[in-house]
């Protein structure tokens, strides 16, 4: 979708909106971390994200990949930067074709830095002199297909003397076909507002989004503002000086500055704000929270998981619960499906999941594994890690890169208890019986609706523990389960292969949406992936070490099991009662 | 499905079951009435129904049609009688082919009466001498396709002296391939139980269902038992004699006799009971109720409407609410669909409804119309009829052949009120927020589930009343409506064409079932049918009469409207509050 349409809609509704800019990290682990960050930050409801650009096969491919994956996997619209200095028509054309192929429809057209910081354009090398040329080329070649944004320089591209000249260039960019303007970062709000007036006076009518960069640390801030010749009000320097060596204090003050700037801009009628995140999350989050720029549940969560913006998957609205913390893997393993389930999980879905690619879906930084999880040598050591994760004192486990889902916070003590007894949970949801769709924790979907969940637990457990649990489940009319070993030995009380809807919502004027299901075939596909994490973890230790041996044995012998308590009108306690007295307590608990 | 499989399953579960026998009526109106009766009696949960047979194009076609329609429209398994006296292979073969084509898979193979009550078999005319020959022929020709039942005569086919010989014949029928035995009616339980013992001793192992005919009136009972040489215990005659002229007293005693017989049979281990209903409903119903042989909700209502047994429609589990009281018409108008909606109402359904066939779907007996509904000359006269119907003092309206749906009883006073004010309701359901699926009134579907309904009203209203109502609906975030005139002028606040699920259920281990929806295209198809009833009613009066004129004007000017209150967590009162103070009260209310 074109950004300008989303922006015009927001402006029409007189609604504030915001966007986040990221740059492609240099390492594979950095890229993985950025993906997780983008996914989390999507909950802050950005209207779109930007990804910066550097020419060069690997680098520009990564920008495109980040844009395309963010759209497909996290369902957030991406605006891809593209520079034109020292390029030619063929290069640009080829990059735009790739973007089009990948469903990226928004381009921020930039001139880009000249080599060696020279200021001279070399007509021998490049066929584009100014960003305007790139805008014109894109419009000429692709008509209305792309939404084109351009950069604005409230303090002049080359300094304050340049401002009027810059505004003329900006008007030219608009005339060449630009749809909107995103500005350079700035800290002088009065100057910015005056510049806006000048732009409007010069006939610039397209939307202008101010660039906001929360100050992160003193040194970086000083270098950046010097380099870009950005004027910083003396009052800011005065406040920074005494705290310049205290990074946390600087960050906190940076948040204060950004909050103050946005408040003033908002009072002046500005509605859209573009955050230069430098790939950091906290400051941007804090600024938005302080300003109570909190998106409605409806905007952020049309479904309990992020619907893909990939055109092919547009109708998709049902997924198995198993990949909840592994969206990218799910998207990848279903990429070759011809049809995506819409409304129900049925024959419409292709029967086969794509192969699990070793080391890609299942990724652990070996060094980090030892640092985070130590070197477990007993089952109790493993149980302790899971208990700590449930209690929030450990921020990740191989199966969960991030903290417990917010909805599971209400059951975290109960989760910790069963983990202590050897039922190692990797996924869970509490029951939910007709909560308004606007509920901050459980809500999703259109307003005036009601959402529901069946309590769900997924865990690894030893054969003895599974046996004891199965005895207890016998004759239970409302709990259904699947348990499977790495080797594929399946135990279940589900008589049919029909999927079980575990999350659904009822909305005015609509069919029931049932976006999350539990189902045999999917569980068996997920099983391989879930067990693979034991191997990945194990390989962080020397092959003949006690830790590697332990993790390998657990992986070989234990079951992966899920239980659904189908009576969603009971509270979550009833699924946990199944475990009361089972397993063995931790000695030190 | 083959009866014997259902019967064996019931016997395995040690569960009582029952079946109803009907005969094809002689008039078209009689056939229509029988259909309504079969539909109602399906709520009594028969394991199957029987339809008797007479050779002759029209007569045997009607038997087949009754069987096939009962399976397709009402979802009850049918057992088709077939006689073989004075027929030949070709005739039988052709009748069986037709049955197979229509999905009828159960045949009661009978010899049938010889012409002129002669007792001699004429080899010149018939190729089948005994029912055994027919059984053998069906097995030889169709293998296991048909379930074959045969008749048993506990008191001898030709009288008591014949019993032993008859048991030999019965054994032959079993050896020829019969699957089960349904007996002639009887009243001597001791004799019956002794006969069963003899049958078992003779090697008859297939299930035997006793035939029960509740006594309906003295004369008929006497003639029938004389003709069939059925012995009636003297005690029964003694009780009948003093009440023989009081039909109601005879019927009541007949119920008592049947209850007593079935109790004794049940104590002796009998589980299945075959009722000779002679197309009557009350006695059979009373007998089952007194014996508390009430089927579970799950057995009678797998969905809120009767799922078709037609193989082509096997997956169908979503229908529009509009045809709720007009199942046959819906089945007919969708007969040519290639696919039936399964799980959701989507593109899977064929886009077009079949044409409305005048005088077939919309059928009113003209004479009855005047008798039942008088000759209305004012709108108030019409309102009064609708009010009486809501209050239960009128048993039908053109749009509703039977009384108010049981689920609507709880809102009948409120319905009466809005009808008195000129909102003439033809369909309604109260809201229902997660009631157990075993609930006697609202329940349907598998056990341990929960069912839901959005409150729904469908009614005719004058343009002024519709206008006033629309003003009130403006800005209401949870009520959605469609209103349409006979000419097709449509008013709605539904922005999308998406269907609205108004009945749904949540069950262990399953996707959400949403069997009833409201939707624009279907409503427009139903509209023609709904308005056609005004014409049908109007044509019961002389063309230039005041009544015909009034009904015609209402049909031409008024709207058909439906409203869904999407907030199903509120009680039904909230949909009725929309009408408070609207319209005009009846003068005499």
mmCIF file with all atom_site columns, C-alpha atoms in Angstrom, chain B residues 193-280:
data_model
loop_
_atom_site.group_PDB
_atom_site.id
_atom_site.type_symbol
_atom_site.label_atom_id
_atom_site.label_alt_id
_atom_site.label_comp_id
_atom_site.label_asym_id
_atom_site.label_entity_id
_atom_site.label_seq_id
_atom_site.pdbx_PDB_ins_code
_atom_site.Cartn_x
_atom_site.Cartn_y
_atom_site.Cartn_z
_atom_site.occupancy
_atom_site.B_iso_or_equiv
_atom_site.pdbx_formal_charge
_atom_site.auth_seq_id
_atom_site.auth_comp_id
_atom_site.auth_asym_id
_atom_site.auth_atom_id
_atom_site.pdbx_PDB_model_num
ATOM 1  C CA . UNK B 1 193 ? -41.408 -62.173 24.172 1.00 0.00 ? 193 UNK B CA 1
ATOM 2  C CA . UNK B 1 194 ? -42.061 -65.890 23.784 1.00 0.00 ? 194 UNK B CA 1
ATOM 3  C CA . UNK B 1 195 ? -41.911 -65.469 20.015 1.00 0.00 ? 195 UNK B CA 1
ATOM 4  C CA . UNK B 1 196 ? -38.572 -63.673 20.268 1.00 0.00 ? 196 UNK B CA 1
ATOM 5  C CA . UNK B 1 197 ? -37.197 -66.600 22.249 1.00 0.00 ? 197 UNK B CA 1
ATOM 6  C CA . UNK B 1 198 ? -38.391 -68.983 19.559 1.00 0.00 ? 198 UNK B CA 1
ATOM 7  C CA . UNK B 1 199 ? -36.783 -66.862 16.861 1.00 0.00 ? 199 UNK B CA 1
ATOM 8  C CA . UNK B 1 200 ? -33.447 -66.812 18.680 1.00 0.00 ? 200 UNK B CA 1
ATOM 9  C CA . UNK B 1 201 ? -33.714 -70.555 19.271 1.00 0.00 ? 201 UNK B CA 1
ATOM 10 C CA . UNK B 1 202 ? -34.287 -70.998 15.550 1.00 0.00 ? 202 UNK B CA 1
ATOM 11 C CA . UNK B 1 203 ? -31.005 -69.248 14.809 1.00 0.00 ? 203 UNK B CA 1
ATOM 12 C CA . UNK B 1 204 ? -32.327 -65.803 14.006 1.00 0.00 ? 204 UNK B CA 1
ATOM 13 C CA . UNK B 1 205 ? -29.627 -63.451 15.234 1.00 0.00 ? 205 UNK B CA 1
ATOM 14 C CA . UNK B 1 206 ? -30.371 -60.119 13.509 1.00 0.00 ? 206 UNK B CA 1
ATOM 15 C CA . UNK B 1 207 ? -32.039 -57.274 15.465 1.00 0.00 ? 207 UNK B CA 1
ATOM 16 C CA . UNK B 1 208 ? -35.815 -57.433 15.833 1.00 0.00 ? 208 UNK B CA 1
ATOM 17 C CA . UNK B 1 209 ? -37.813 -54.213 16.327 1.00 0.00 ? 209 UNK B CA 1
ATOM 18 C CA . UNK B 1 210 ? -41.318 -54.615 17.785 1.00 0.00 ? 210 UNK B CA 1
ATOM 19 C CA . UNK B 1 211 ? -44.114 -52.753 15.973 1.00 0.00 ? 211 UNK B CA 1
ATOM 20 C CA . UNK B 1 212 ? -46.149 -50.506 18.273 1.00 0.00 ? 212 UNK B CA 1
ATOM 21 C CA . UNK B 1 213 ? -49.392 -48.879 17.182 1.00 0.00 ? 213 UNK B CA 1
ATOM 22 C CA . UNK B 1 214 ? -51.019 -46.630 19.780 1.00 0.00 ? 214 UNK B CA 1
ATOM 23 C CA . UNK B 1 215 ? -54.800 -47.189 19.630 1.00 0.00 ? 215 UNK B CA 1
ATOM 24 C CA . UNK B 1 216 ? -56.372 -44.129 17.984 1.00 0.00 ? 216 UNK B CA 1
ATOM 25 C CA . UNK B 1 217 ? -60.092 -44.971 17.938 1.00 0.00 ? 217 UNK B CA 1
ATOM 26 C CA . UNK B 1 218 ? -62.257 -47.923 18.738 1.00 0.00 ? 218 UNK B CA 1
ATOM 27 C CA . UNK B 1 219 ? -63.682 -48.715 15.311 1.00 0.00 ? 219 UNK B CA 1
ATOM 28 C CA . UNK B 1 220 ? -60.383 -48.542 13.492 1.00 0.00 ? 220 UNK B CA 1
ATOM 29 C CA . UNK B 1 221 ? -58.649 -50.580 16.141 1.00 0.00 ? 221 UNK B CA 1
ATOM 30 C CA . UNK B 1 222 ? -61.247 -53.305 15.973 1.00 0.00 ? 222 UNK B CA 1
ATOM 31 C CA . UNK B 1 223 ? -61.216 -53.494 12.183 1.00 0.00 ? 223 UNK B CA 1
ATOM 32 C CA . UNK B 1 224 ? -57.413 -53.523 12.045 1.00 0.00 ? 224 UNK B CA 1
ATOM 33 C CA . UNK B 1 225 ? -56.914 -56.231 14.648 1.00 0.00 ? 225 UNK B CA 1
ATOM 34 C CA . UNK B 1 226 ? -59.647 -58.388 13.078 1.00 0.00 ? 226 UNK B CA 1
ATOM 35 C CA . UNK B 1 227 ? -58.216 -58.005 9.604  1.00 0.00 ? 227 UNK B CA 1
ATOM 36 C CA . UNK B 1 228 ? -54.659 -58.772 10.640 1.00 0.00 ? 228 UNK B CA 1
ATOM 37 C CA . UNK B 1 229 ? -55.767 -61.472 13.085 1.00 0.00 ? 229 UNK B CA 1
ATOM 38 C CA . UNK B 1 230 ? -54.004 -59.779 15.923 1.00 0.00 ? 230 UNK B CA 1
ATOM 39 C CA . UNK B 1 231 ? -54.853 -61.003 19.362 1.00 0.00 ? 231 UNK B CA 1
ATOM 40 C CA . UNK B 1 232 ? -55.781 -58.322 21.855 1.00 0.00 ? 232 UNK B CA 1
ATOM 41 C CA . UNK B 1 233 ? -55.690 -59.163 25.555 1.00 0.00 ? 233 UNK B CA 1
ATOM 42 C CA . UNK B 1 234 ? -59.187 -59.238 27.049 1.00 0.00 ? 234 UNK B CA 1
ATOM 43 C CA . UNK B 1 235 ? -58.111 -56.638 29.605 1.00 0.00 ? 235 UNK B CA 1
ATOM 44 C CA . UNK B 1 236 ? -57.704 -54.113 26.803 1.00 0.00 ? 236 UNK B CA 1
ATOM 45 C CA . UNK B 1 237 ? -61.152 -54.814 25.403 1.00 0.00 ? 237 UNK B CA 1
ATOM 46 C CA . UNK B 1 238 ? -62.592 -54.483 28.915 1.00 0.00 ? 238 UNK B CA 1
ATOM 47 C CA . UNK B 1 239 ? -61.071 -51.082 29.342 1.00 0.00 ? 239 UNK B CA 1
ATOM 48 C CA . UNK B 1 240 ? -62.067 -49.926 25.848 1.00 0.00 ? 240 UNK B CA 1
ATOM 49 C CA . UNK B 1 241 ? -65.674 -51.025 25.920 1.00 0.00 ? 241 UNK B CA 1
ATOM 50 C CA . UNK B 1 242 ? -67.020 -48.316 28.283 1.00 0.00 ? 242 UNK B CA 1
ATOM 51 C CA . UNK B 1 243 ? -65.160 -45.480 26.518 1.00 0.00 ? 243 UNK B CA 1
ATOM 52 C CA . UNK B 1 244 ? -65.520 -46.623 22.940 1.00 0.00 ? 244 UNK B CA 1
ATOM 53 C CA . UNK B 1 245 ? -67.569 -43.602 21.879 1.00 0.00 ? 245 UNK B CA 1
ATOM 54 C CA . UNK B 1 246 ? -65.228 -41.073 23.435 1.00 0.00 ? 246 UNK B CA 1
ATOM 55 C CA . UNK B 1 247 ? -62.414 -40.694 20.913 1.00 0.00 ? 247 UNK B CA 1
ATOM 56 C CA . UNK B 1 248 ? -60.238 -38.650 23.239 1.00 0.00 ? 248 UNK B CA 1
ATOM 57 C CA . UNK B 1 249 ? -60.584 -41.186 26.044 1.00 0.00 ? 249 UNK B CA 1
ATOM 58 C CA . UNK B 1 250 ? -59.687 -43.977 23.611 1.00 0.00 ? 250 UNK B CA 1
ATOM 59 C CA . UNK B 1 251 ? -56.600 -42.127 22.423 1.00 0.00 ? 251 UNK B CA 1
ATOM 60 C CA . UNK B 1 252 ? -55.532 -41.475 26.008 1.00 0.00 ? 252 UNK B CA 1
ATOM 61 C CA . UNK B 1 253 ? -55.988 -45.111 26.877 1.00 0.00 ? 253 UNK B CA 1
ATOM 62 C CA . UNK B 1 254 ? -54.091 -46.039 23.701 1.00 0.00 ? 254 UNK B CA 1
ATOM 63 C CA . UNK B 1 255 ? -51.173 -44.019 24.983 1.00 0.00 ? 255 UNK B CA 1
ATOM 64 C CA . UNK B 1 256 ? -51.386 -45.801 28.319 1.00 0.00 ? 256 UNK B CA 1
ATOM 65 C CA . UNK B 1 257 ? -51.337 -49.201 26.616 1.00 0.00 ? 257 UNK B CA 1
ATOM 66 C CA . UNK B 1 258 ? -48.330 -48.326 24.479 1.00 0.00 ? 258 UNK B CA 1
ATOM 67 C CA . UNK B 1 259 ? -46.449 -46.904 27.461 1.00 0.00 ? 259 UNK B CA 1
ATOM 68 C CA . UNK B 1 260 ? -47.118 -50.058 29.404 1.00 0.00 ? 260 UNK B CA 1
ATOM 69 C CA . UNK B 1 261 ? -46.075 -52.319 26.519 1.00 0.00 ? 261 UNK B CA 1
ATOM 70 C CA . UNK B 1 262 ? -42.828 -50.482 25.885 1.00 0.00 ? 262 UNK B CA 1
ATOM 71 C CA . UNK B 1 263 ? -41.978 -50.435 29.603 1.00 0.00 ? 263 UNK B CA 1
ATOM 72 C CA . UNK B 1 264 ? -42.362 -54.184 29.773 1.00 0.00 ? 264 UNK B CA 1
ATOM 73 C CA . UNK B 1 265 ? -40.411 -54.725 26.584 1.00 0.00 ? 265 UNK B CA 1
ATOM 74 C CA . UNK B 1 266 ? -37.672 -52.481 27.846 1.00 0.00 ? 266 UNK B CA 1
ATOM 75 C CA . UNK B 1 267 ? -37.476 -54.418 31.091 1.00 0.00 ? 267 UNK B CA 1
ATOM 76 C CA . UNK B 1 268 ? -37.094 -57.550 28.984 1.00 0.00 ? 268 UNK B CA 1
ATOM 77 C CA . UNK B 1 269 ? -34.063 -56.009 27.246 1.00 0.00 ? 269 UNK B CA 1
ATOM 78 C CA . UNK B 1 270 ? -35.691 -54.662 24.074 1.00 0.00 ? 270 UNK B CA 1
ATOM 79 C CA . UNK B 1 271 ? -34.078 -51.390 22.974 1.00 0.00 ? 271 UNK B CA 1
ATOM 80 C CA . UNK B 1 272 ? -35.655 -50.425 19.630 1.00 0.00 ? 272 UNK B CA 1
ATOM 81 C CA . UNK B 1 273 ? -39.353 -49.592 19.061 1.00 0.00 ? 273 UNK B CA 1
ATOM 82 C CA . UNK B 1 274 ? -41.066 -49.069 15.732 1.00 0.00 ? 274 UNK B CA 1
ATOM 83 C CA . UNK B 1 275 ? -44.167 -46.839 15.840 1.00 0.00 ? 275 UNK B CA 1
ATOM 84 C CA . UNK B 1 276 ? -46.995 -47.244 13.359 1.00 0.00 ? 276 UNK B CA 1
ATOM 85 C CA . UNK B 1 277 ? -48.005 -43.564 13.461 1.00 0.00 ? 277 UNK B CA 1
ATOM 86 C CA . UNK B 1 278 ? -50.745 -43.726 10.790 1.00 0.00 ? 278 UNK B CA 1
ATOM 87 C CA . UNK B 1 279 ? -49.438 -40.215 10.028 1.00 0.00 ? 279 UNK B CA 1
ATOM 88 C CA . UNK B 1 280 ? -50.518 -38.930 13.449 1.00 0.00 ? 280 UNK B CA 1
#
